[in-house]
CSV table of C-alpha atoms in Angstrom, one decimal:
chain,number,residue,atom,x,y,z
V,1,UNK,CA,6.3,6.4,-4.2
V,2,UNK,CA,9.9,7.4,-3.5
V,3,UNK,CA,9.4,10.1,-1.8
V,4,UNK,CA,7.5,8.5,0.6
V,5,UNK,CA,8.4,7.9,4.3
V,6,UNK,CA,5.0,5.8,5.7
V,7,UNK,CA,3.4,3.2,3.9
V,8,UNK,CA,-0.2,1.6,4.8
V,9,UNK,CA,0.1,-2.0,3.8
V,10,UNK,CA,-3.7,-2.8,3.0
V,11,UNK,CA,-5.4,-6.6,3.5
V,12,UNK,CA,-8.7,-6.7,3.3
V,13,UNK,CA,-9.6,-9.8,5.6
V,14,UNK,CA,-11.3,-12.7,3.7
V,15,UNK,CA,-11.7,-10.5,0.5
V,16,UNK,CA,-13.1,-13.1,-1.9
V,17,UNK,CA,-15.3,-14.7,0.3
V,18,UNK,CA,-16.8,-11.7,2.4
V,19,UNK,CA,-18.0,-9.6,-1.2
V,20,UNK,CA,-21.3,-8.2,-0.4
V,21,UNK,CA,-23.9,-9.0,-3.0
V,22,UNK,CA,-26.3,-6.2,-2.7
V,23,UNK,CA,-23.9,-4.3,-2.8
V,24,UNK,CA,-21.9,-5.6,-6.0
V,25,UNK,CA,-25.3,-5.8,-8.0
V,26,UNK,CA,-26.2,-2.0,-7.3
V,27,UNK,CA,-22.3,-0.9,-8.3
V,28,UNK,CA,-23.1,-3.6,-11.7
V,29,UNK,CA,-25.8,-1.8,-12.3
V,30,UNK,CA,-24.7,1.7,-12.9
V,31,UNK,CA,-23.5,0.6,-15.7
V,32,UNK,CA,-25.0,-2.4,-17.1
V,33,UNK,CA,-28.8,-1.9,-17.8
V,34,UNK,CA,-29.5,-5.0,-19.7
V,35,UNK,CA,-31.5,-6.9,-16.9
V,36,UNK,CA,-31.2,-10.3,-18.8
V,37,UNK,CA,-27.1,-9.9,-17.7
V,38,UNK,CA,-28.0,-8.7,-14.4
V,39,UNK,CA,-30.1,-12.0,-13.6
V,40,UNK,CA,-26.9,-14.5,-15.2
V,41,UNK,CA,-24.8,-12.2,-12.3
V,42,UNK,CA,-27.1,-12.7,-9.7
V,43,UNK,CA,-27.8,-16.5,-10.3
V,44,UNK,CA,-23.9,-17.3,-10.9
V,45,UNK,CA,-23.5,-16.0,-6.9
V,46,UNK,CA,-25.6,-17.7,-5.7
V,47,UNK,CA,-24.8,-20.8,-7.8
V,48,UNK,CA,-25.2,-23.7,-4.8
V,49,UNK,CA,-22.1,-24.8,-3.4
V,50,UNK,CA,-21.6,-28.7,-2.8
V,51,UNK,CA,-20.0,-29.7,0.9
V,52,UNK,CA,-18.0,-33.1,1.8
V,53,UNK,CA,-20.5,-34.2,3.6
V,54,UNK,CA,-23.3,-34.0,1.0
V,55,UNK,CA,-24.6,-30.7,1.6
V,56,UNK,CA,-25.9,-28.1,-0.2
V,57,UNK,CA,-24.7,-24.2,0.2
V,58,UNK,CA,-26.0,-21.2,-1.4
V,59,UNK,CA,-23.6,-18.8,-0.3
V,60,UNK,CA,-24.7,-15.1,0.8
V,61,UNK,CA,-21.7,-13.4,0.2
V,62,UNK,CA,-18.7,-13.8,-1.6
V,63,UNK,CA,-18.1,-15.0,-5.4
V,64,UNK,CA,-17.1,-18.2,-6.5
V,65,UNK,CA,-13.8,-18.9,-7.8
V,66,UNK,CA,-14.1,-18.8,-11.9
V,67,UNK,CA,-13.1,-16.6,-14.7
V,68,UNK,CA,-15.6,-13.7,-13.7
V,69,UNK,CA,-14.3,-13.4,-9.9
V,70,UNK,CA,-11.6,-11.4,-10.6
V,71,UNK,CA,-13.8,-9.1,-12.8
V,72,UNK,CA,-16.2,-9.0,-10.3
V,73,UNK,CA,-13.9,-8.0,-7.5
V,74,UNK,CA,-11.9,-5.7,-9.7
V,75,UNK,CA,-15.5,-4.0,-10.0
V,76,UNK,CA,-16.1,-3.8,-6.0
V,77,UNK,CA,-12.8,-2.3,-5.6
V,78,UNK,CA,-13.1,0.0,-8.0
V,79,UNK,CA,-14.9,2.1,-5.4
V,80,UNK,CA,-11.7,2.1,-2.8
V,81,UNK,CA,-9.8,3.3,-6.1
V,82,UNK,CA,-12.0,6.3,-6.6
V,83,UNK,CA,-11.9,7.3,-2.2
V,84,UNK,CA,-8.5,6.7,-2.7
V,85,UNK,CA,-8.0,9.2,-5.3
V,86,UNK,CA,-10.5,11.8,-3.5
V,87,UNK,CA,-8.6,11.0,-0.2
V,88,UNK,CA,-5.0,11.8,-2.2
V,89,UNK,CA,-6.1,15.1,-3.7
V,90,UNK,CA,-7.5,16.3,-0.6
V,91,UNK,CA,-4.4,15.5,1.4
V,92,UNK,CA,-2.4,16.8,-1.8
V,93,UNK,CA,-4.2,20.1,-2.0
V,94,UNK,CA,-3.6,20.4,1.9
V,95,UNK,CA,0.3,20.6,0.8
V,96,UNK,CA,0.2,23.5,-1.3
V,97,UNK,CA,0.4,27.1,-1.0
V,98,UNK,CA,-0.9,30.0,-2.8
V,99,UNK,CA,0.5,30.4,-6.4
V,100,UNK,CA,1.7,33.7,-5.5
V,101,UNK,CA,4.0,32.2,-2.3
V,102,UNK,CA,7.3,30.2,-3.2
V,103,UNK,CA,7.5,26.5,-2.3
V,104,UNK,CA,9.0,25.8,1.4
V,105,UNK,CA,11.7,23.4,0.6
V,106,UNK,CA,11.8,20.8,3.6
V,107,UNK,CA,13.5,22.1,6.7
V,108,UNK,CA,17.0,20.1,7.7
V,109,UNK,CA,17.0,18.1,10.9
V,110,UNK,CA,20.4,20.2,12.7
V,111,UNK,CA,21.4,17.6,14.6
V,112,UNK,CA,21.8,15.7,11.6
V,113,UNK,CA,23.2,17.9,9.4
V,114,UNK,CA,25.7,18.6,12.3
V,115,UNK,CA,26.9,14.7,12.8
V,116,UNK,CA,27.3,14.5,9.0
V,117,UNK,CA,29.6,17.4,9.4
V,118,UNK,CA,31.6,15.9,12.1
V,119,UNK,CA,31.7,12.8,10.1
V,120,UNK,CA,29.8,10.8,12.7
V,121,UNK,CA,28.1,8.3,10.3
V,122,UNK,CA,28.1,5.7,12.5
V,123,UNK,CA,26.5,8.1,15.4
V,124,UNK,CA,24.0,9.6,13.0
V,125,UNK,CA,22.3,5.7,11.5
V,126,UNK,CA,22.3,4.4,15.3
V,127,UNK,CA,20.2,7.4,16.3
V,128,UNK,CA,17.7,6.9,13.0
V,129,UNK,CA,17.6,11.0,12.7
V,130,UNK,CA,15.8,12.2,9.8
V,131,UNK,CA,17.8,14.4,7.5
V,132,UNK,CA,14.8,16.5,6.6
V,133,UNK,CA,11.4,17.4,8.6
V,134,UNK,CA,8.6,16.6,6.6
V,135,UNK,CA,5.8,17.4,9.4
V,136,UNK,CA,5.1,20.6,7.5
V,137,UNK,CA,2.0,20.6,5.5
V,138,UNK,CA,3.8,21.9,2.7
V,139,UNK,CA,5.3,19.0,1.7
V,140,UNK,CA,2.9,16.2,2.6
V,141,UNK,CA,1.1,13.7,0.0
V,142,UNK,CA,-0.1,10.4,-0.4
V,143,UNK,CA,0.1,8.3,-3.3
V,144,UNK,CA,-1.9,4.4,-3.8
V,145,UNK,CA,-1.1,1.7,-6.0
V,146,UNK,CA,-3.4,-1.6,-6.2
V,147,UNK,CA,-3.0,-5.3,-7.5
V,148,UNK,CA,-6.4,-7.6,-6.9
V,149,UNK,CA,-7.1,-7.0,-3.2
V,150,UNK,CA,-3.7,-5.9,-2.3
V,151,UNK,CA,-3.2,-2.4,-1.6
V,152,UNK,CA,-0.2,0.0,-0.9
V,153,UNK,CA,-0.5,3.6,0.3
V,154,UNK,CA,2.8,5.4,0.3
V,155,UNK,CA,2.6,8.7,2.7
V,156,UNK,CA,5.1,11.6,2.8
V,157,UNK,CA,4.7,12.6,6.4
V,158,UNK,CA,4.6,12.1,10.0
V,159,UNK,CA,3.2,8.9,11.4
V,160,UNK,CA,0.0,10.4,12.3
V,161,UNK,CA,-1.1,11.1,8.8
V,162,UNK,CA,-0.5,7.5,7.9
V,163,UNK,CA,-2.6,6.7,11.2
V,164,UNK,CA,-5.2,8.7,9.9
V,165,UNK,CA,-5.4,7.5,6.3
V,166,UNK,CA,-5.7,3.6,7.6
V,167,UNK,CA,-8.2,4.7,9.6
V,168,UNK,CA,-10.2,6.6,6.9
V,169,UNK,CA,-9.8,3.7,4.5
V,170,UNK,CA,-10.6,1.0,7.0
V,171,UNK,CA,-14.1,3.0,7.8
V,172,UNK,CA,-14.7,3.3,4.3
V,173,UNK,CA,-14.4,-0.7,3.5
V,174,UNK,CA,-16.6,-1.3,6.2
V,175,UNK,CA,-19.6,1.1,6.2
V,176,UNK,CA,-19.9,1.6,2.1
V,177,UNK,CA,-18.3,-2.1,0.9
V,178,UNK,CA,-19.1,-3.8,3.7
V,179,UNK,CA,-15.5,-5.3,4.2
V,180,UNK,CA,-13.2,-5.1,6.6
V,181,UNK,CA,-9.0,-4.6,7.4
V,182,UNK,CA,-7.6,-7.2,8.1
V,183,UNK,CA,-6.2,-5.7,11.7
V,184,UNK,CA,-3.3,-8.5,12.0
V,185,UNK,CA,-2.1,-7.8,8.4
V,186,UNK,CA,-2.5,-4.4,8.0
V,187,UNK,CA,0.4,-2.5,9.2
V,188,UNK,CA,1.9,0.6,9.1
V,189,UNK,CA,5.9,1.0,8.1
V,190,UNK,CA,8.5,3.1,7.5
V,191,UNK,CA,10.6,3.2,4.3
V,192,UNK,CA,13.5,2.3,6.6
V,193,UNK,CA,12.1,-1.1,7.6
V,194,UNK,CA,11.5,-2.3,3.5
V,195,UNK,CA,7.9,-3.0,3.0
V,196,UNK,CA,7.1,-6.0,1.2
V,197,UNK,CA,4.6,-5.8,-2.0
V,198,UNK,CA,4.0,-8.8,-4.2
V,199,UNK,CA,7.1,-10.5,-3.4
V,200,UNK,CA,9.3,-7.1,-3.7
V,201,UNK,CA,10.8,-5.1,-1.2
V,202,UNK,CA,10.2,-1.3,-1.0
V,203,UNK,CA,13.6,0.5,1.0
V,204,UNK,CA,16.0,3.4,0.7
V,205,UNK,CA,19.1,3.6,0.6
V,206,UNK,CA,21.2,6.5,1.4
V,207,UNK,CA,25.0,6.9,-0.7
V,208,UNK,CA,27.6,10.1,0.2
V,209,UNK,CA,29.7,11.3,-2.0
V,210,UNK,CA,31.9,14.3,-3.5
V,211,UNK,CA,31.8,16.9,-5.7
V,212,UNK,CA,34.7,19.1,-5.8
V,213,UNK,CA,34.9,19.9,-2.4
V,214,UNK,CA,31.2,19.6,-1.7
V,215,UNK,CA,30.0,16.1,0.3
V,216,UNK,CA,26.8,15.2,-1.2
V,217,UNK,CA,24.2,13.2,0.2
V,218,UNK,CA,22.2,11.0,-2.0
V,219,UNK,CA,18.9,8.7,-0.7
V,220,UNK,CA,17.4,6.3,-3.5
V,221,UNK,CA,15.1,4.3,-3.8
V,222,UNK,CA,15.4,0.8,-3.6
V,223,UNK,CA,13.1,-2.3,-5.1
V,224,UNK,CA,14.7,-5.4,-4.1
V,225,UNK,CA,13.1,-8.8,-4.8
V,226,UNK,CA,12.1,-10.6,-1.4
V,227,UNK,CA,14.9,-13.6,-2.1
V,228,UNK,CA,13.8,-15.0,1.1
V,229,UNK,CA,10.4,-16.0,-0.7
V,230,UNK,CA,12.4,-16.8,-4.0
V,231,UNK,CA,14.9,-19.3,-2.2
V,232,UNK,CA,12.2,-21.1,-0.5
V,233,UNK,CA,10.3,-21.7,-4.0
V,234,UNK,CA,13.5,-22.9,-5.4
V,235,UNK,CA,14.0,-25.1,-2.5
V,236,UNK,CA,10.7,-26.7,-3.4
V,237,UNK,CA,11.1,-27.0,-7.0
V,238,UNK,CA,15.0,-29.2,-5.5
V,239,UNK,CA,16.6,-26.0,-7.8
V,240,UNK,CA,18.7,-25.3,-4.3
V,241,UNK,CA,19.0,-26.2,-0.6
V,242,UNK,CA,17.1,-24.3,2.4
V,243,UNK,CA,20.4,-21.5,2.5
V,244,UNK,CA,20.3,-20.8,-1.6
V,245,UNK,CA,23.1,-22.8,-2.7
V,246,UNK,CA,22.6,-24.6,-5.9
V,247,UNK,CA,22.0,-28.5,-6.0
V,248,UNK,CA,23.2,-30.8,-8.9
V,249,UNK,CA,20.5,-31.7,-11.1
């Protein structure tokens, strides 16, 4: 994903608990034929659930928290894998051109290239230019990466394509896996911002420098561990105080 400039941060709202049952049995099925292991499925959800108050639940949806829930989700999900991969390749085979045509490299932003010229750094990060365009279809894809129910789309161009993509995937969760976005946690943004993934965080950074008398410009990617989330763990565990400086043990 470093060459990407959007990213789709995907929550699926209430995953665990909102799993569809029908729906979980028929995707079991296409590959289990032994009906005896079907039935042990089917009675486990909807193993009756005891309340606080003394009441009994047989829950509709959802799986209960055990050692085959993350199996079982991992086999619900497998179905957003697969659109995901579809949805890449067509988006993929959208950027390419005819074997017999030469690649378009991405086109340079002027204004940029002329403030870098000029030396106006400063000028050039306060304005947030792009150095390249990457609007052209030529150069657009999407790439997906997926832990549990936590999902990353990294896009290579505009905004709207990302728009679009969230869109596709949230219709797809809720009309064939009958599951939604979360629309509060599901957000849309840019390398520039660092996007947080399982307690990393995904940025750029951009380093000049010279060769012979050429000024280079170099962007790489970055993976930074979200110390914000490690101090406060720390902090629990008395390892440090709220600002990350080390206590005496």
């Amino acid at each position: 994903m470093k060459d990407s400039s959007w990213f789709v941060e995907g929550d699926i709202k209430g995953y665990f608990d909102n799993i569809d049952h029908n729906t979980l049995i028929k995707l079991i099925q296409k590959r289990v034929k032994d009906p005896l292991t079907i039935e042990l499925i089917k009675k486990g959800l909807k193993a009756k659930v005891f309340a606080d108050n003394n009441r009994v639940h047989i829950p509709e949806v959802g799986t209960p928290q055990g050692i085959l829930s993350p199996l079982l989700s991992n086999i619900y999900l497998h179905e957003l894998d697969k659109f995901i991969e579809e949805l890449t390749k067509e988006y993929q085979d959208q950027g390419r051109q005819s074997r017999t045509e030469k690649l378009r490299v991405n086109r340079v932003n002027p204004l940029a290239a002329k403030l870098l010229r000029k030396g106006l750094k400063k000028e050039y990060y306060r304005l947030k230019l792009p150095y390249r365009f990457v609007q052209d279809p030529e150069v657009v894809n999407c790439k997906y990466v997926r832990y549990a129910d936590d999902f990353l789309v990294g896009i290579r161009g505009p905004r709207k394509m990302a728009k679009e993509i969230k869109e596709r995937i949230g219709l797809f969760l809720k009309t064939v896996l009958k599951i939604e976005l979360s629309n509060e946690k599901t957000k849309m943004t840019h390398v520039t911002k660092k996007v947080p993934f399982l307690g990393y965080n995904i940025g750029r950074k951009t380093i000049f420098t010279r060769k012979n008398t050429y000024k280079l410009r170099l962007v790489i990617p970055t993976l930074d561990a979200d110390m914000s989330k490690v101090i406060a763990r720390l902090y629990e565990a008395n390892f440090c105080d709220k600002k990350g400086d080390p206590t005496p043990a």
